[in-house]
CSV table of C-alpha atoms in Angstrom, one decimal:
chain,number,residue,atom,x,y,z
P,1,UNK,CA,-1.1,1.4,-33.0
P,2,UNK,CA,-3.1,-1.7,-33.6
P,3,UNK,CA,-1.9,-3.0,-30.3
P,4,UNK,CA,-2.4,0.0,-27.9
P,5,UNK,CA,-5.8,-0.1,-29.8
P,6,UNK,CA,-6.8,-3.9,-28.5
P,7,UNK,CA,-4.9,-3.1,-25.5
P,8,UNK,CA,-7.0,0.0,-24.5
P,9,UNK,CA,-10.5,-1.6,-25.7
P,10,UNK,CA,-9.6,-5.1,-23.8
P,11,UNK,CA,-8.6,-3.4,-20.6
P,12,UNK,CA,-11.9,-1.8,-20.9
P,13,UNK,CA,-14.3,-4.8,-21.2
P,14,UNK,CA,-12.3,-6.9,-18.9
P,15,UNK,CA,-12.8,-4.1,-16.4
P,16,UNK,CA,-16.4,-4.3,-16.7
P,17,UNK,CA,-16.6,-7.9,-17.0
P,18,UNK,CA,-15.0,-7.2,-13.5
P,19,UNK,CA,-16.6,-5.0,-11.5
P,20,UNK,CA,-20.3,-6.9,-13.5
P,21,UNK,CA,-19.1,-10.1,-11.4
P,22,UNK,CA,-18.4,-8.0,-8.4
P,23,UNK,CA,-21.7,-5.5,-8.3
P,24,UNK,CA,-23.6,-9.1,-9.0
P,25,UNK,CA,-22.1,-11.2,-6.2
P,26,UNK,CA,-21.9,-8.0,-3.9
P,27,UNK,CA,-23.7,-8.7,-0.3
P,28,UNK,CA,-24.9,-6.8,2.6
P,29,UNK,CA,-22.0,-6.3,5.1
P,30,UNK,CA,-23.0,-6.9,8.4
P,31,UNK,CA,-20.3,-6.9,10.9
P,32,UNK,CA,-20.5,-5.5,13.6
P,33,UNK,CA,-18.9,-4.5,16.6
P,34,UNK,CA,-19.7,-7.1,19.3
P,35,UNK,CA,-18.0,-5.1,22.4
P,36,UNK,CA,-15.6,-2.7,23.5
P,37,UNK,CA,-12.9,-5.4,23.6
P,38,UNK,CA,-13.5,-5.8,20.1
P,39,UNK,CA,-12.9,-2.4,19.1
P,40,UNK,CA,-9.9,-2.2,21.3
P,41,UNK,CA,-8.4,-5.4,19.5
P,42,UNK,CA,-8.9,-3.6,16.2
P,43,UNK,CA,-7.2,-0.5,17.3
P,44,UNK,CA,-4.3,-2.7,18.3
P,45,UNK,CA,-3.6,-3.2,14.8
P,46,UNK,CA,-2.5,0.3,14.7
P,47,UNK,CA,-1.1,0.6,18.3
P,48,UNK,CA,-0.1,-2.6,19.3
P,49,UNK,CA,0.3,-1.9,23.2
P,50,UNK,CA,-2.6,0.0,23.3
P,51,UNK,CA,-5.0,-0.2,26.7
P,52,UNK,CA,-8.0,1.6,27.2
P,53,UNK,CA,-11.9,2.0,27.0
P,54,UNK,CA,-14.0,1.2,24.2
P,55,UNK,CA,-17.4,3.3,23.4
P,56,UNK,CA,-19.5,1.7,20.2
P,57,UNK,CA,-21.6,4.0,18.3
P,58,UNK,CA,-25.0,2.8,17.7
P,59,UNK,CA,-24.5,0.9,15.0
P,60,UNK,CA,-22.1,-0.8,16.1
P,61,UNK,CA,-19.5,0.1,13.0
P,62,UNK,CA,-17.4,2.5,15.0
P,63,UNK,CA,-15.9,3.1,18.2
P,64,UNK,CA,-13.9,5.7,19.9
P,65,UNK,CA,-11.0,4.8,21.9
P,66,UNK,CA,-9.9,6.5,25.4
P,67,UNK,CA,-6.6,5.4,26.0
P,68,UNK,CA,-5.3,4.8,29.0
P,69,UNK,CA,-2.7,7.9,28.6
P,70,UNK,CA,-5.0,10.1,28.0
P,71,UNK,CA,-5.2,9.5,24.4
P,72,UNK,CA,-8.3,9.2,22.1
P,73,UNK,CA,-8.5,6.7,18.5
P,74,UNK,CA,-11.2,5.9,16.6
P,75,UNK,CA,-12.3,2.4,15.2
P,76,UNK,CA,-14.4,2.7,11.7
P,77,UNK,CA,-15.6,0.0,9.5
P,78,UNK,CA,-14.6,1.1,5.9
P,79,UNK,CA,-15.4,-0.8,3.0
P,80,UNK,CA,-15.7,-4.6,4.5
P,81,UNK,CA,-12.4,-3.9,6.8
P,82,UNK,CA,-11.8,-2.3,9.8
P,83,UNK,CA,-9.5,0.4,10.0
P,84,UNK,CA,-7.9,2.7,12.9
P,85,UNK,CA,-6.2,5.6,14.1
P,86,UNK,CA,-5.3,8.0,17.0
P,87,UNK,CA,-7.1,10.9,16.9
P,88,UNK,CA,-4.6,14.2,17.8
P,89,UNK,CA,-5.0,17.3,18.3
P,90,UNK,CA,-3.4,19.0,15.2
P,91,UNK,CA,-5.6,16.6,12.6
P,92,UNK,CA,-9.0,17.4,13.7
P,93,UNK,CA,-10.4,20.4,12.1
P,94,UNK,CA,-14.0,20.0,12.2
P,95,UNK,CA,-17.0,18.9,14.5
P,96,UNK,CA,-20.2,18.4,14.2
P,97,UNK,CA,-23.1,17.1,16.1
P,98,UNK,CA,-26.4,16.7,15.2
P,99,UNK,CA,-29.8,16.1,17.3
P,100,UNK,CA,-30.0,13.2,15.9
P,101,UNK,CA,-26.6,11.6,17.7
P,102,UNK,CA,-24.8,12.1,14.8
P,103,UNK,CA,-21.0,13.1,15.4
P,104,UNK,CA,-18.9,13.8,12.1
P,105,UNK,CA,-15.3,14.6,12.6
P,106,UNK,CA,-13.2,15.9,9.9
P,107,UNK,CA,-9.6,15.6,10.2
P,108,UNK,CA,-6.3,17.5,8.3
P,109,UNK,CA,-5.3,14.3,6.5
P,110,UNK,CA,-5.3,13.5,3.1
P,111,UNK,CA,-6.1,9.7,3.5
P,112,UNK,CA,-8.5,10.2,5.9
P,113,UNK,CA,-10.5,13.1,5.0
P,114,UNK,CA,-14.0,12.5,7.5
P,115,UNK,CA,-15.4,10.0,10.0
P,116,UNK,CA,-19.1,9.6,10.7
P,117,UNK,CA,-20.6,7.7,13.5
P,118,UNK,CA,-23.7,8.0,16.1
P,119,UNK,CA,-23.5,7.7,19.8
P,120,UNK,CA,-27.7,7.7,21.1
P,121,UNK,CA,-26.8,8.4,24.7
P,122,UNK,CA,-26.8,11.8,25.5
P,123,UNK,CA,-24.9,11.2,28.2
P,124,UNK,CA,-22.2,9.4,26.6
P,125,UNK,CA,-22.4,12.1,22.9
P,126,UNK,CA,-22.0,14.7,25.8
P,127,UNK,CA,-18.4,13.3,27.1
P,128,UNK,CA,-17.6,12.5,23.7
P,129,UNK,CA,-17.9,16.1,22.4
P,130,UNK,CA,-16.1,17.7,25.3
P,131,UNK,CA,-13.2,15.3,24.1
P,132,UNK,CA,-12.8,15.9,21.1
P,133,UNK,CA,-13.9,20.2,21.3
P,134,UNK,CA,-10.9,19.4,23.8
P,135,UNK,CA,-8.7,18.7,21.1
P,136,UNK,CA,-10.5,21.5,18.3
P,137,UNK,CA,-8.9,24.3,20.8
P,138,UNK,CA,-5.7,22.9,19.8
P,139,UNK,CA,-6.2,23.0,16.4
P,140,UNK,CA,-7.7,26.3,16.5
P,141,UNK,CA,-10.7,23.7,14.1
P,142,UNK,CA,-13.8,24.8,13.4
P,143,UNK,CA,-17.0,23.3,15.8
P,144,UNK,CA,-20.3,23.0,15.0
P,145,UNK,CA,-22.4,21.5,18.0
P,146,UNK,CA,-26.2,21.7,17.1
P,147,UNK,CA,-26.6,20.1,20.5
P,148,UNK,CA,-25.0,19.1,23.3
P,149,UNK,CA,-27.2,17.8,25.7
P,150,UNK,CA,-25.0,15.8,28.4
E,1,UNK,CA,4.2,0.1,-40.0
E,2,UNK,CA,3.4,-3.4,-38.3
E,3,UNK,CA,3.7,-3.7,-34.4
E,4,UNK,CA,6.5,-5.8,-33.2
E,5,UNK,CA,6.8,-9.0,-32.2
E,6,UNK,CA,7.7,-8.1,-29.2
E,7,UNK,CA,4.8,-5.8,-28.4
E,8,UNK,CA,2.3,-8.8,-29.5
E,9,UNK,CA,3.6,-11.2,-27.0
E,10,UNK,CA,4.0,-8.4,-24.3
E,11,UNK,CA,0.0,-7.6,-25.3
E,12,UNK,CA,-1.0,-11.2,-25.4
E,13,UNK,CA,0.9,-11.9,-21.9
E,14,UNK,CA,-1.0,-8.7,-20.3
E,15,UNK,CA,-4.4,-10.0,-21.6
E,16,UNK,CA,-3.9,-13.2,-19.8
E,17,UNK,CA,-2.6,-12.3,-17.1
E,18,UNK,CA,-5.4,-9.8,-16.7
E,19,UNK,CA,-8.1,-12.2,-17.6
E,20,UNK,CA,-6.9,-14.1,-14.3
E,21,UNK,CA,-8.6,-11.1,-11.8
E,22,UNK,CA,-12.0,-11.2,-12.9
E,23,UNK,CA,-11.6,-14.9,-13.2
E,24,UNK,CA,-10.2,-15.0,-9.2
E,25,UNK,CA,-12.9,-12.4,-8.7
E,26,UNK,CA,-15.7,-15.2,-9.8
E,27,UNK,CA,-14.1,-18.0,-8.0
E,28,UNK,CA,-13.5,-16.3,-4.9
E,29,UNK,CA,-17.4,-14.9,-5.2
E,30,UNK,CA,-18.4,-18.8,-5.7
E,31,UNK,CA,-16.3,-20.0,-2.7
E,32,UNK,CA,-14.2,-21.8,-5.0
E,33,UNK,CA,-10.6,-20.5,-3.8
E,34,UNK,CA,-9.7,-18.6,-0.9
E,35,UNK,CA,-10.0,-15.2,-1.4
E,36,UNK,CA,-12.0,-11.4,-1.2
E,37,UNK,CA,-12.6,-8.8,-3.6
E,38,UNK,CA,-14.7,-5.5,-2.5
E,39,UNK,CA,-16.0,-3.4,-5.3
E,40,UNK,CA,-14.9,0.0,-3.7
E,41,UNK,CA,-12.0,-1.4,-3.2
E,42,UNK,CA,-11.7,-3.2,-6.6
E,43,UNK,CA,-13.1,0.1,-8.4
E,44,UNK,CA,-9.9,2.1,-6.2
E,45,UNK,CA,-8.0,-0.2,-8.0
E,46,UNK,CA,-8.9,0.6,-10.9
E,47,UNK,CA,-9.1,4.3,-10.8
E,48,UNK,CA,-5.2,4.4,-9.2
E,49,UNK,CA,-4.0,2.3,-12.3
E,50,UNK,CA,-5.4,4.8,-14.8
E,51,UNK,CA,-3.6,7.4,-13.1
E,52,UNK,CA,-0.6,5.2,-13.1
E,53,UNK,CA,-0.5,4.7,-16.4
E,54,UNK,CA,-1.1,8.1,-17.4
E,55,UNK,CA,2.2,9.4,-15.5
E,56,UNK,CA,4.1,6.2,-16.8
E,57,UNK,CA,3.4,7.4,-20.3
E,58,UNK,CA,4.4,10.8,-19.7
E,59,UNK,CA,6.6,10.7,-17.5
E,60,UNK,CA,8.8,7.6,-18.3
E,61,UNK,CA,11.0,10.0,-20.8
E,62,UNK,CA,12.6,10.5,-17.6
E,63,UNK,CA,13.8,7.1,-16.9
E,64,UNK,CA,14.7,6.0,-20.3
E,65,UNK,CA,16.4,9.3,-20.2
E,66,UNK,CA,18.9,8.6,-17.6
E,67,UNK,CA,19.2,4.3,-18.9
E,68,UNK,CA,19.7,5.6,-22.1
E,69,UNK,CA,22.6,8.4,-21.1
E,70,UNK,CA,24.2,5.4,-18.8
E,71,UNK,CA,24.1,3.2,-21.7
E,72,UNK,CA,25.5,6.5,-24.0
E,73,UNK,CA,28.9,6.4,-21.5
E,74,UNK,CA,29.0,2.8,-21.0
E,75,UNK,CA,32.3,0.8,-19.4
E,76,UNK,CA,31.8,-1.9,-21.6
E,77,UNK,CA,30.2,-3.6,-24.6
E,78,UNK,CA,28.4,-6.7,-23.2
E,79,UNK,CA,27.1,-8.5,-26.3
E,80,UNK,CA,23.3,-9.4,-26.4
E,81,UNK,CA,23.6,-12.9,-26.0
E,82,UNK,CA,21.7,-15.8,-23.6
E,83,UNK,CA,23.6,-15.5,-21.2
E,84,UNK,CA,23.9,-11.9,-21.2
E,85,UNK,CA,20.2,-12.1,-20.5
E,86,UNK,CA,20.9,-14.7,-17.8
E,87,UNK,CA,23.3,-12.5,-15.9
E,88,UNK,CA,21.3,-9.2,-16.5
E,89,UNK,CA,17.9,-11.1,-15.1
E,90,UNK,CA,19.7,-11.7,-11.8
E,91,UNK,CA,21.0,-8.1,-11.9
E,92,UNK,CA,18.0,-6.3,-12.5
E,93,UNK,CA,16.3,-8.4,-9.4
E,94,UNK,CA,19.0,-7.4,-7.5
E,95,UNK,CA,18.2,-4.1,-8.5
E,96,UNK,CA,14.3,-4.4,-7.8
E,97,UNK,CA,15.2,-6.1,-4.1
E,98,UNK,CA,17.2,-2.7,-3.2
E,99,UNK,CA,14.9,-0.1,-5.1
E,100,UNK,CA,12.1,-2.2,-2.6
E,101,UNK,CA,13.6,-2.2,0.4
E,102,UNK,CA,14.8,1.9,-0.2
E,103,UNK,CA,11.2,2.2,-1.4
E,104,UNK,CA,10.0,0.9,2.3
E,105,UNK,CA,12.4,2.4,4.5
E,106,UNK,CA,12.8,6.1,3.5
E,107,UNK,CA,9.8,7.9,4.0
E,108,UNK,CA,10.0,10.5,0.5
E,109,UNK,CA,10.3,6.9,-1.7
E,110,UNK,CA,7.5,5.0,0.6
E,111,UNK,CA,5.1,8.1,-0.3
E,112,UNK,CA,5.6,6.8,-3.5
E,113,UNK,CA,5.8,3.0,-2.9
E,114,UNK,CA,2.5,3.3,-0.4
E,115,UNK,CA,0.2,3.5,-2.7
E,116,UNK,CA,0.8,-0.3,-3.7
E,117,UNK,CA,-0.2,-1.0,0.1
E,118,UNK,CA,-2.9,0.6,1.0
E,119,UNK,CA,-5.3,-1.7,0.0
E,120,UNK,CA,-7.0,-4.2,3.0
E,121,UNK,CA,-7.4,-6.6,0.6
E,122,UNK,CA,-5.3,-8.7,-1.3
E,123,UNK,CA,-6.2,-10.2,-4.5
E,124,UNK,CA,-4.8,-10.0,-8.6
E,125,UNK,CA,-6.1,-6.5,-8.8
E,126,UNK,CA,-3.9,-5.4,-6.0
E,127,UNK,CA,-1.5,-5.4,-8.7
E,128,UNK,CA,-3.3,-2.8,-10.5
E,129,UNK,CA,-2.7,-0.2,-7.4
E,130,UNK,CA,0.4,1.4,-8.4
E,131,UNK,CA,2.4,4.0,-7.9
E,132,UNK,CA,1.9,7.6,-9.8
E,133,UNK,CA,5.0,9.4,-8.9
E,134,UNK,CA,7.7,6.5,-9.5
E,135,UNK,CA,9.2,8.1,-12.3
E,136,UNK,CA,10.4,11.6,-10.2
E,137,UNK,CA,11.6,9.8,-6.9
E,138,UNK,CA,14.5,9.6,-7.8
E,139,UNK,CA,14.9,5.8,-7.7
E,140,UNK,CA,14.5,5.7,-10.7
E,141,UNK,CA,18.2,6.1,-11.4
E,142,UNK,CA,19.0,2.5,-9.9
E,143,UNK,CA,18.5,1.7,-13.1
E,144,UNK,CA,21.8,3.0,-14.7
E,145,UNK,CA,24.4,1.2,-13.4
E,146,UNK,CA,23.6,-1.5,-15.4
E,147,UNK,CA,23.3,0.1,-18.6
E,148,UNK,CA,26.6,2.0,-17.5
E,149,UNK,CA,28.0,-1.3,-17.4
E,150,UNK,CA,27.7,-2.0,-20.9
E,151,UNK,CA,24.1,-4.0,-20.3
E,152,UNK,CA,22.1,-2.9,-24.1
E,153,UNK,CA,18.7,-0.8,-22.2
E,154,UNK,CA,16.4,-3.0,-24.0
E,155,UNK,CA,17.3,-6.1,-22.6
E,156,UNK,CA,17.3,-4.2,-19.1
E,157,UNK,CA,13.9,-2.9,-19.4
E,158,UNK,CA,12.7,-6.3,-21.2
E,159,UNK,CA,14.4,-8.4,-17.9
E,160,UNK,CA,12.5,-6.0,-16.0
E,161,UNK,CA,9.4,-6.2,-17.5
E,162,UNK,CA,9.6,-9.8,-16.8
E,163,UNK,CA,10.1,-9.0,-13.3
E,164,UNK,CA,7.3,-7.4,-13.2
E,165,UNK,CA,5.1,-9.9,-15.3
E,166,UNK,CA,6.7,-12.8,-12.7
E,167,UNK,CA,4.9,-10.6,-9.4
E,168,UNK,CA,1.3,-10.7,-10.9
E,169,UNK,CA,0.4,-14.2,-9.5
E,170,UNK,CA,1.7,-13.7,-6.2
E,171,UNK,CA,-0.7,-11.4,-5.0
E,172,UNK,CA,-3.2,-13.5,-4.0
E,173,UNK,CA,-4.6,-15.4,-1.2
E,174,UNK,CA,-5.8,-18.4,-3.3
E,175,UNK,CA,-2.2,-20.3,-3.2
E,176,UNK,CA,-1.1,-21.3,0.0
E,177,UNK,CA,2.5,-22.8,-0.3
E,178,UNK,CA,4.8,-24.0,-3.3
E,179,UNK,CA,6.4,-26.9,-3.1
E,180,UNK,CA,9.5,-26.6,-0.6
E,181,UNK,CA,12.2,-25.9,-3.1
E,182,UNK,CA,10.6,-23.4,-4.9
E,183,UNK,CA,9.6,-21.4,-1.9
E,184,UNK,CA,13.4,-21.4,-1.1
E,185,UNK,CA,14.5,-20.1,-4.1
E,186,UNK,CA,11.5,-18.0,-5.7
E,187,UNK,CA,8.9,-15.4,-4.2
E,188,UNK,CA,5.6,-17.0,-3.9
E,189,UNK,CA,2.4,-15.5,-2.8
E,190,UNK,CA,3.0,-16.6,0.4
E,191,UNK,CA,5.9,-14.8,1.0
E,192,UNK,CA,4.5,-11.6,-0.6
E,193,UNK,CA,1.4,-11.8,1.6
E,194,UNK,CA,3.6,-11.2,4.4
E,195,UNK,CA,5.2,-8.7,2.5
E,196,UNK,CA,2.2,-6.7,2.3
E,197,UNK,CA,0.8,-7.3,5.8
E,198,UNK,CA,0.7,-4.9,8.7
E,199,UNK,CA,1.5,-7.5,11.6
E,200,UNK,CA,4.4,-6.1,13.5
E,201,UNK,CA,5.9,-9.2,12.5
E,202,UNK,CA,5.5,-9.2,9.4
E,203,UNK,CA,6.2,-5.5,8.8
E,204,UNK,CA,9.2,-4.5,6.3
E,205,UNK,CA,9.9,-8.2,4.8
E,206,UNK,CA,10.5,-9.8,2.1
E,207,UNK,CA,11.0,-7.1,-0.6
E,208,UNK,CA,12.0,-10.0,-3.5
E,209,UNK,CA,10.8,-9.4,-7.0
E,210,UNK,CA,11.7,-13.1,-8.4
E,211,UNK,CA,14.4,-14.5,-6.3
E,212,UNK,CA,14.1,-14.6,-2.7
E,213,UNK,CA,17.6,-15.3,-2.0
E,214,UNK,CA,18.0,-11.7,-1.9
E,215,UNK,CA,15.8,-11.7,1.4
E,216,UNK,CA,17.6,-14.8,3.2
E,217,UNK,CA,21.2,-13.2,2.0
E,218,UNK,CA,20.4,-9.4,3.6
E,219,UNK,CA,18.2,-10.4,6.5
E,220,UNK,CA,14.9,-9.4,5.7
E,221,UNK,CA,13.1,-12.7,5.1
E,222,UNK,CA,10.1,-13.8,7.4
E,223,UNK,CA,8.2,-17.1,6.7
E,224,UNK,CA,4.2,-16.5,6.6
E,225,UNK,CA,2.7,-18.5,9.9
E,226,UNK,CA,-0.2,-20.4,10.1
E,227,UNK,CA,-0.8,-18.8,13.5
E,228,UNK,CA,-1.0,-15.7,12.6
E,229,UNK,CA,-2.7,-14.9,9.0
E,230,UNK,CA,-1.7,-11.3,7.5
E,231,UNK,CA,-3.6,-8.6,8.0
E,232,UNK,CA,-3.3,-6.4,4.8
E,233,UNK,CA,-2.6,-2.7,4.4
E,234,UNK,CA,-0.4,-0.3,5.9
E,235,UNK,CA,-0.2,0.4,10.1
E,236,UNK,CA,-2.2,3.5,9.4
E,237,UNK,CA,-4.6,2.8,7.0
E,238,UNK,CA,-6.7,5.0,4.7
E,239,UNK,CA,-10.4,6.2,5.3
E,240,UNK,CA,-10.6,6.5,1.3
E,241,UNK,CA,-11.3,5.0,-1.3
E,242,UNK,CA,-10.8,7.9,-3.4
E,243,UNK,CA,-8.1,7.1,-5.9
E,244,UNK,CA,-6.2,10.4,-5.6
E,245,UNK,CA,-5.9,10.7,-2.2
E,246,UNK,CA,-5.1,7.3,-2.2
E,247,UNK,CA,-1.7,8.2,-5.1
E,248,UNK,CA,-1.1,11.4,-3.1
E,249,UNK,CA,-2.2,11.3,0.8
E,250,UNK,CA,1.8,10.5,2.2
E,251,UNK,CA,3.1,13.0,-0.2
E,252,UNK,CA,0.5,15.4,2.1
E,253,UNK,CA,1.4,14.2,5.3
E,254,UNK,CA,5.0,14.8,4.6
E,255,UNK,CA,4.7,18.6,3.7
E,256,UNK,CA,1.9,19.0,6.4
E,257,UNK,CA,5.3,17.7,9.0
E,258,UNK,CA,7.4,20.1,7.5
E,259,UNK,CA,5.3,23.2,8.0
E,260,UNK,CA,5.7,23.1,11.5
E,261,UNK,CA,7.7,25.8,12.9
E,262,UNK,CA,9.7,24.5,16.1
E,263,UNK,CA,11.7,21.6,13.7
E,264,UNK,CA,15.5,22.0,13.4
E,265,UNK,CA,17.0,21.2,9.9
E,266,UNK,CA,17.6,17.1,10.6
E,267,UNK,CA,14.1,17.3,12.1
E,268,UNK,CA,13.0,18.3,8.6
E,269,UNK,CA,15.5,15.8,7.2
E,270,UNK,CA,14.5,12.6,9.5
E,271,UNK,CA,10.6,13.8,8.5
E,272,UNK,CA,11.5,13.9,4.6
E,273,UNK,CA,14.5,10.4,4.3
E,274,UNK,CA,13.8,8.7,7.7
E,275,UNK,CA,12.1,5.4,8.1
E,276,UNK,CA,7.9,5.8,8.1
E,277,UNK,CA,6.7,6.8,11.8
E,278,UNK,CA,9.9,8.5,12.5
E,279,UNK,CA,9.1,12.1,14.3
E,280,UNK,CA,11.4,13.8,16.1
E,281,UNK,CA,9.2,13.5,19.6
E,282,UNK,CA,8.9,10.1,19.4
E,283,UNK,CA,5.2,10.5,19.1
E,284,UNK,CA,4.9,7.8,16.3
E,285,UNK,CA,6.4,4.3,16.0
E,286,UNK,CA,9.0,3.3,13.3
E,287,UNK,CA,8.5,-0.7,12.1
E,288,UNK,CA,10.9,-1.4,15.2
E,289,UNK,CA,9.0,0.5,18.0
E,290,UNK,CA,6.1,-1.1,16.7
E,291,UNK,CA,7.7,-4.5,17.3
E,292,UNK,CA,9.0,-4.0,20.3
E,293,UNK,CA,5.4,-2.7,21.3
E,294,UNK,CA,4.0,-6.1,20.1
E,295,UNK,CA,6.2,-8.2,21.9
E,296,UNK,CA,5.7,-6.2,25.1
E,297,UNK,CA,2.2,-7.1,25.1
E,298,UNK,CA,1.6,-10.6,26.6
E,299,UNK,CA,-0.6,-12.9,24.3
């Protein structure tokens, strides 16, 4: 009992003595996406023969991927990593848009519940939303486009 | 009653060892040793491990169970010797090197093993990312032939506790390479860095708990390069941080495959048991279509 005791109480102050050093020595992250060849080399990591276009959201911490096969992915900064996936048709049930440029997407899949990024162009947010409403009618997902102004 | 001695040194060990990860954490920070910790990431950590150990304690009836049953109906009485320990160290290993590689190349055991990967970093508190559903996989049951044997359970679970305690320091970035002979004969963090990248090359390698001979016997070693540094996590990796869907999200994925209507019976099968990124339309890639689509690319 003694030991589960210290156990218990020294996992707990070691864990704070942990994440105390971490929140302390935590910085700003600013990567960025430089260009669309960046994004495309990040996506690569997931699809490693992967050949496409590359459009940067405004920030520059997401991009969304037209593949040369007619495909779509998405490039996201999460955390301080970079992560990727293909975007099909029976994971995306939800869209929204916002006047603001903001596009979230949220998708049937447990590890990868939402993605948020913001296109300015209204051009470009236009061709982005007829993609992916493209792939909603598969889904059957729900859409919610305050704007659409392509 | 007093605690055992036993459970002092096992307590003592654990402190130590997990004294070392805010202790990397501060030398990393300082740009004293290679190395990255996030605190989302870090704080994941943390949150999967208290689930872990939660389903451990109530679930690992289950395994001592079926040890314990083995041991019940043992072959033969192997005396708790030295060398009894010796031979049953090398066993169990054995043991964790196939649980492993089952673990990374059936999809229904990798839902469980996943969890332990899906991190992008790779630092001492990977360790604490663990699995929550170990104890009903099934492979769990790797562990009786060796009490069936005539192997006493407590010497099995203390050999593979040491296992265990062996992997903490080699999940880190801050050691780049052992001297020669010990990289042949023991894992070292360089070896399990590739194990936990997602470089096509580097995909599905090097499942060793302590010895790596079991790699360079059954084919599955792959040296780390210095031309190509791992890039940690899994091929898919998570948009989460959250530490249940982290424990639970292949689990998910697996029953959302299996709800579709047009599969035939070994569709259903290949999506539960075959390798990750099996489908029966070839619209994902297994380790060895992602290979092959690596080295089709030109540099």
């Amino acid at each position: 009992m003694n030991a589960l005791v210290i156990s218990i109480g020294s996992n707990v102050v070691l864990g704070i003595v942990l994440l105390a050093v971490l929140y302390r020595r935590r910085g700003p992250d600013e990567a960025r996406l430089a260009d669309p060849d960046e994004a495309l080399m990040h996506y690569r990591a997931f699809d490693p023969a992967a050949r496409g276009s590359a459009t940067l959201a405004s920030d520059g911490r997401a991009a969304l991927i037209e593949l040369d096969g007619g495909g779509l992915g998405l490039v996201e900064r999460r955390g301080r990593r970079w992560a990727a996936r293909s975007l099909d048709a029976g994971e995306l049930v939800g869209l929204d848009a916002t006047a603001d440029g903001a596009i979230t997407l949220r998708f049937a899949d447990f590890g990868w519940p939402r993605a948020q990024l913001r296109v300015a162009e209204p051009e470009v947010r236009g061709h982005w939303l007829d993609r992916l409403e493209a792939l909603r009618a598969v889904a059957g997902s729900r859409v919610r486009r305050e704007v659409h102004d392509a | 009653m007093p605690d055992p001695i036993y459970m002092k040194i096992a307590l003592l060990v654990q402190l130590l060892l997990l004294l070392l990860i805010p202790l990397e954490a501060a030398l990393a920070a300082a740009g004293k040793i290679k190395g990255e910790y996030e605190l989302r990431d870090t704080l994941a950590n943390i949150g999967v491990s208290v689930g872990s150990l939660f389903f451990w304690g109530t679930l690992s009836w289950l395994y001592f169970g079926a040890v314990l049953y083995a041991y019940h109906h043992r072959l033969y009485h192997i005396p708790f010797t030295g060398w009894s320990f010796a031979i049953v160290f090398v066993l169990e290993d054995l043991r964790y090197y196939w649980f492993h590689r089952i673990s990374h190349r059936s999809r229904w055991f990798w839902a469980s093993h996943v969890v332990h990967h899906s991190s992008q970093h790779y630092n001492l508190s990977t360790n604490l990312r663990q699995s929550w559903t170990s104890q009903f996989s099934g492979l769990t049951l790797l562990g009786m032939p060796l009490a069936y044997l005539g192997f006493n359970p407590a010497l099995v679970a203390f050999a593979f506790t040491l296992n265990l305690i062996y992997q903490f320091w080699i999940h880190t970035e801050s050691v780049d390479k052992m001297p020669r002979w010990f990289e042949w004969l023991l894992n070292t963090p360089s070896h399990h860095r590739v194990h936990h990248a997602s470089n096509p090359r580097y995909l599905d390698a090097n499942y060793a708990g302590v010895f790596m001979i079991w790699d360079r016997l059954f084919g599955s070693f792959v040296a780390e390069r210095a031309d190509e540094p791992p890039r940690y996590g899994i091929v898919k990796n998570l948009g989460t941080f959250n530490p249940i869907r982290i424990a639970l999200h292949e689990y998910y994925a697996i029953a959302r495959d299996l709800q579709r209507s047009d599969l035939t019976l070994w569709h259903r099968i290949g999506y539960f048991f075959g390798p990750p990124g099996w489908s029966h339309d070839g619209s994902r890639a297994t380790t060895e279509e992602l290979r092959a689509a690596a080295a089709s690319v030109p540099a």
